[in-house]
XYZ file of C-alpha atoms in Angstrom:
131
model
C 0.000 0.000 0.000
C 1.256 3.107 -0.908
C 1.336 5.944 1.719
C -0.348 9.462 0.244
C 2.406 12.399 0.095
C 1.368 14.901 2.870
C 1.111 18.505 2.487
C 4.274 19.976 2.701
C 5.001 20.170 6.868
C 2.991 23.141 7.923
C 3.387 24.171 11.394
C 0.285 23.649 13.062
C -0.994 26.780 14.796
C -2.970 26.697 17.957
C -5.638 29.490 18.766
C -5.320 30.184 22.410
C -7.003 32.829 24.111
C -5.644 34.715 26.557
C -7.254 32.991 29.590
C -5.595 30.232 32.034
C -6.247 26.766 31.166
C -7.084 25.763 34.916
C -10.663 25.441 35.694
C -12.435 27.942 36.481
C -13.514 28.439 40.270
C -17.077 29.547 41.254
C -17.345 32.463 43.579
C -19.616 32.937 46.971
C -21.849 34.777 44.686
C -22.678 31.723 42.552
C -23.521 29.762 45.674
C -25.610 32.338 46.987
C -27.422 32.760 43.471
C -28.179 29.175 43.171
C -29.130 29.218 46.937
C -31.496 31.879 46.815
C -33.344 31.108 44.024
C -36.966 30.092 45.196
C -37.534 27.546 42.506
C -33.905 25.452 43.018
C -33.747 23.432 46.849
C -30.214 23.198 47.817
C -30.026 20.491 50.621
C -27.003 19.430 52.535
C -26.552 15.593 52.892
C -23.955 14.599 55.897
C -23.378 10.656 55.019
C -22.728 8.361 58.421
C -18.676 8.119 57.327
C -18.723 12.010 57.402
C -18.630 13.191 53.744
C -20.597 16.807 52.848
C -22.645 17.270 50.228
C -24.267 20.167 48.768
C -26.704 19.486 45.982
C -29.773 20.658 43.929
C -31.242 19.357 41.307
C -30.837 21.033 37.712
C -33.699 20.766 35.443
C -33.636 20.033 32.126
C -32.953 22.432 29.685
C -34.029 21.758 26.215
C -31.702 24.267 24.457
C -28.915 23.282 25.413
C -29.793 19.302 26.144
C -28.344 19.047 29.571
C -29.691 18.938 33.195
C -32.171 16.694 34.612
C -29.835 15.399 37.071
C -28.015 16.577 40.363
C -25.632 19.012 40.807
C -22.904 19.293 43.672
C -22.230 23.018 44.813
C -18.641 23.632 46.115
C -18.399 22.036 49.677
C -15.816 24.535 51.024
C -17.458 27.408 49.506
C -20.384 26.274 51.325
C -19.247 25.848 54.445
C -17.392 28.892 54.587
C -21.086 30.824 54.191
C -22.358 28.488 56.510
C -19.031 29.842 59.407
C -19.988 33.541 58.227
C -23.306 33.292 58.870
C -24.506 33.853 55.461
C -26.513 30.332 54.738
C -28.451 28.203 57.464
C -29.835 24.637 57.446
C -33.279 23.582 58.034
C -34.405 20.572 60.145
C -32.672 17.673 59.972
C -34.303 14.749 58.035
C -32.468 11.229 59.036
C -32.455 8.010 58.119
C -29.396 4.917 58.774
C -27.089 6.206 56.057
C -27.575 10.067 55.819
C -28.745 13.324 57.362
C -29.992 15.852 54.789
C -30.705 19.171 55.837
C -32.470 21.974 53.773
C -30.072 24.774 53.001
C -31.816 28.306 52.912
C -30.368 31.924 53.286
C -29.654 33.587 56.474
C -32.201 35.850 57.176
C -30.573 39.203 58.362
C -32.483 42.272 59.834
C -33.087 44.954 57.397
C -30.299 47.774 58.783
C -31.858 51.561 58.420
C -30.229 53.775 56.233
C -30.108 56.500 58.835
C -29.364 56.159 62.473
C -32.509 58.419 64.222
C -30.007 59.891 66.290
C -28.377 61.196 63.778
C -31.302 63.415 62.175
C -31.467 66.950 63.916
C -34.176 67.730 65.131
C -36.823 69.737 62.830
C -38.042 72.808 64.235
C -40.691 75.256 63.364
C -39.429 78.334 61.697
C -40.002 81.501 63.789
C -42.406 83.756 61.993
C -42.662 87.565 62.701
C -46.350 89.593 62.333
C -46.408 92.261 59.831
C -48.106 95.113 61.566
Protein backbone atom coordinates (compact mmCIF):
# COMPACT_ATOMS: atom_id res chain seq x y z
CA UNK A 1 0.00 0.00 0.00
CA UNK A 2 1.26 3.11 -0.91
CA UNK A 3 1.34 5.94 1.72
CA UNK A 4 -0.35 9.46 0.24
CA UNK A 5 2.41 12.40 0.09
CA UNK A 6 1.37 14.90 2.87
CA UNK A 7 1.11 18.50 2.49
CA UNK A 8 4.27 19.98 2.70
CA UNK A 9 5.00 20.17 6.87
CA UNK A 10 2.99 23.14 7.92
CA UNK A 11 3.39 24.17 11.39
CA UNK A 12 0.28 23.65 13.06
CA UNK A 13 -0.99 26.78 14.80
CA UNK A 14 -2.97 26.70 17.96
CA UNK A 15 -5.64 29.49 18.77
CA UNK A 16 -5.32 30.18 22.41
CA UNK A 17 -7.00 32.83 24.11
CA UNK A 18 -5.64 34.71 26.56
CA UNK A 19 -7.25 32.99 29.59
CA UNK A 20 -5.60 30.23 32.03
CA UNK A 21 -6.25 26.77 31.17
CA UNK A 22 -7.08 25.76 34.92
CA UNK A 23 -10.66 25.44 35.69
CA UNK A 24 -12.44 27.94 36.48
CA UNK A 25 -13.51 28.44 40.27
CA UNK A 26 -17.08 29.55 41.25
CA UNK A 27 -17.35 32.46 43.58
CA UNK A 28 -19.62 32.94 46.97
CA UNK A 29 -21.85 34.78 44.69
CA UNK A 30 -22.68 31.72 42.55
CA UNK A 31 -23.52 29.76 45.67
CA UNK A 32 -25.61 32.34 46.99
CA UNK A 33 -27.42 32.76 43.47
CA UNK A 34 -28.18 29.17 43.17
CA UNK A 35 -29.13 29.22 46.94
CA UNK A 36 -31.50 31.88 46.82
CA UNK A 37 -33.34 31.11 44.02
CA UNK A 38 -36.97 30.09 45.20
CA UNK A 39 -37.53 27.55 42.51
CA UNK A 40 -33.91 25.45 43.02
CA UNK A 41 -33.75 23.43 46.85
CA UNK A 42 -30.21 23.20 47.82
CA UNK A 43 -30.03 20.49 50.62
CA UNK A 44 -27.00 19.43 52.53
CA UNK A 45 -26.55 15.59 52.89
CA UNK A 46 -23.96 14.60 55.90
CA UNK A 47 -23.38 10.66 55.02
CA UNK A 48 -22.73 8.36 58.42
CA UNK A 49 -18.68 8.12 57.33
CA UNK A 50 -18.72 12.01 57.40
CA UNK A 51 -18.63 13.19 53.74
CA UNK A 52 -20.60 16.81 52.85
CA UNK A 53 -22.64 17.27 50.23
CA UNK A 54 -24.27 20.17 48.77
CA UNK A 55 -26.70 19.49 45.98
CA UNK A 56 -29.77 20.66 43.93
CA UNK A 57 -31.24 19.36 41.31
CA UNK A 58 -30.84 21.03 37.71
CA UNK A 59 -33.70 20.77 35.44
CA UNK A 60 -33.64 20.03 32.13
CA UNK A 61 -32.95 22.43 29.68
CA UNK A 62 -34.03 21.76 26.21
CA UNK A 63 -31.70 24.27 24.46
CA UNK A 64 -28.91 23.28 25.41
CA UNK A 65 -29.79 19.30 26.14
CA UNK A 66 -28.34 19.05 29.57
CA UNK A 67 -29.69 18.94 33.19
CA UNK A 68 -32.17 16.69 34.61
CA UNK A 69 -29.84 15.40 37.07
CA UNK A 70 -28.02 16.58 40.36
CA UNK A 71 -25.63 19.01 40.81
CA UNK A 72 -22.90 19.29 43.67
CA UNK A 73 -22.23 23.02 44.81
CA UNK A 74 -18.64 23.63 46.11
CA UNK A 75 -18.40 22.04 49.68
CA UNK A 76 -15.82 24.54 51.02
CA UNK A 77 -17.46 27.41 49.51
CA UNK A 78 -20.38 26.27 51.32
CA UNK A 79 -19.25 25.85 54.44
CA UNK A 80 -17.39 28.89 54.59
CA UNK A 81 -21.09 30.82 54.19
CA UNK A 82 -22.36 28.49 56.51
CA UNK A 83 -19.03 29.84 59.41
CA UNK A 84 -19.99 33.54 58.23
CA UNK A 85 -23.31 33.29 58.87
CA UNK A 86 -24.51 33.85 55.46
CA UNK A 87 -26.51 30.33 54.74
CA UNK A 88 -28.45 28.20 57.46
CA UNK A 89 -29.83 24.64 57.45
CA UNK A 90 -33.28 23.58 58.03
CA UNK A 91 -34.40 20.57 60.14
CA UNK A 92 -32.67 17.67 59.97
CA UNK A 93 -34.30 14.75 58.04
CA UNK A 94 -32.47 11.23 59.04
CA UNK A 95 -32.45 8.01 58.12
CA UNK A 96 -29.40 4.92 58.77
CA UNK A 97 -27.09 6.21 56.06
CA UNK A 98 -27.58 10.07 55.82
CA UNK A 99 -28.74 13.32 57.36
CA UNK A 100 -29.99 15.85 54.79
CA UNK A 101 -30.70 19.17 55.84
CA UNK A 102 -32.47 21.97 53.77
CA UNK A 103 -30.07 24.77 53.00
CA UNK A 104 -31.82 28.31 52.91
CA UNK A 105 -30.37 31.92 53.29
CA UNK A 106 -29.65 33.59 56.47
CA UNK A 107 -32.20 35.85 57.18
CA UNK A 108 -30.57 39.20 58.36
CA UNK A 109 -32.48 42.27 59.83
CA UNK A 110 -33.09 44.95 57.40
CA UNK A 111 -30.30 47.77 58.78
CA UNK A 112 -31.86 51.56 58.42
CA UNK A 113 -30.23 53.78 56.23
CA UNK A 114 -30.11 56.50 58.83
CA UNK A 115 -29.36 56.16 62.47
CA UNK A 116 -32.51 58.42 64.22
CA UNK A 117 -30.01 59.89 66.29
CA UNK A 118 -28.38 61.20 63.78
CA UNK A 119 -31.30 63.41 62.17
CA UNK A 120 -31.47 66.95 63.92
CA UNK A 121 -34.18 67.73 65.13
CA UNK A 122 -36.82 69.74 62.83
CA UNK A 123 -38.04 72.81 64.23
CA UNK A 124 -40.69 75.26 63.36
CA UNK A 125 -39.43 78.33 61.70
CA UNK A 126 -40.00 81.50 63.79
CA UNK A 127 -42.41 83.76 61.99
CA UNK A 128 -42.66 87.57 62.70
CA UNK A 129 -46.35 89.59 62.33
CA UNK A 130 -46.41 92.26 59.83
CA UNK A 131 -48.11 95.11 61.57
Amino acid sequence: MQSTPQAAQRPVSVLTSGRSRTPVRSTGGDVLRVISDPCTPVFLTVHADGRRRYSYWQPFDPGTGRGSCYAALPTDECDALHSTGRITFGEAVVDPTRTTHRVRLARTPAVPTRAAAALPARTAPHRVRAA
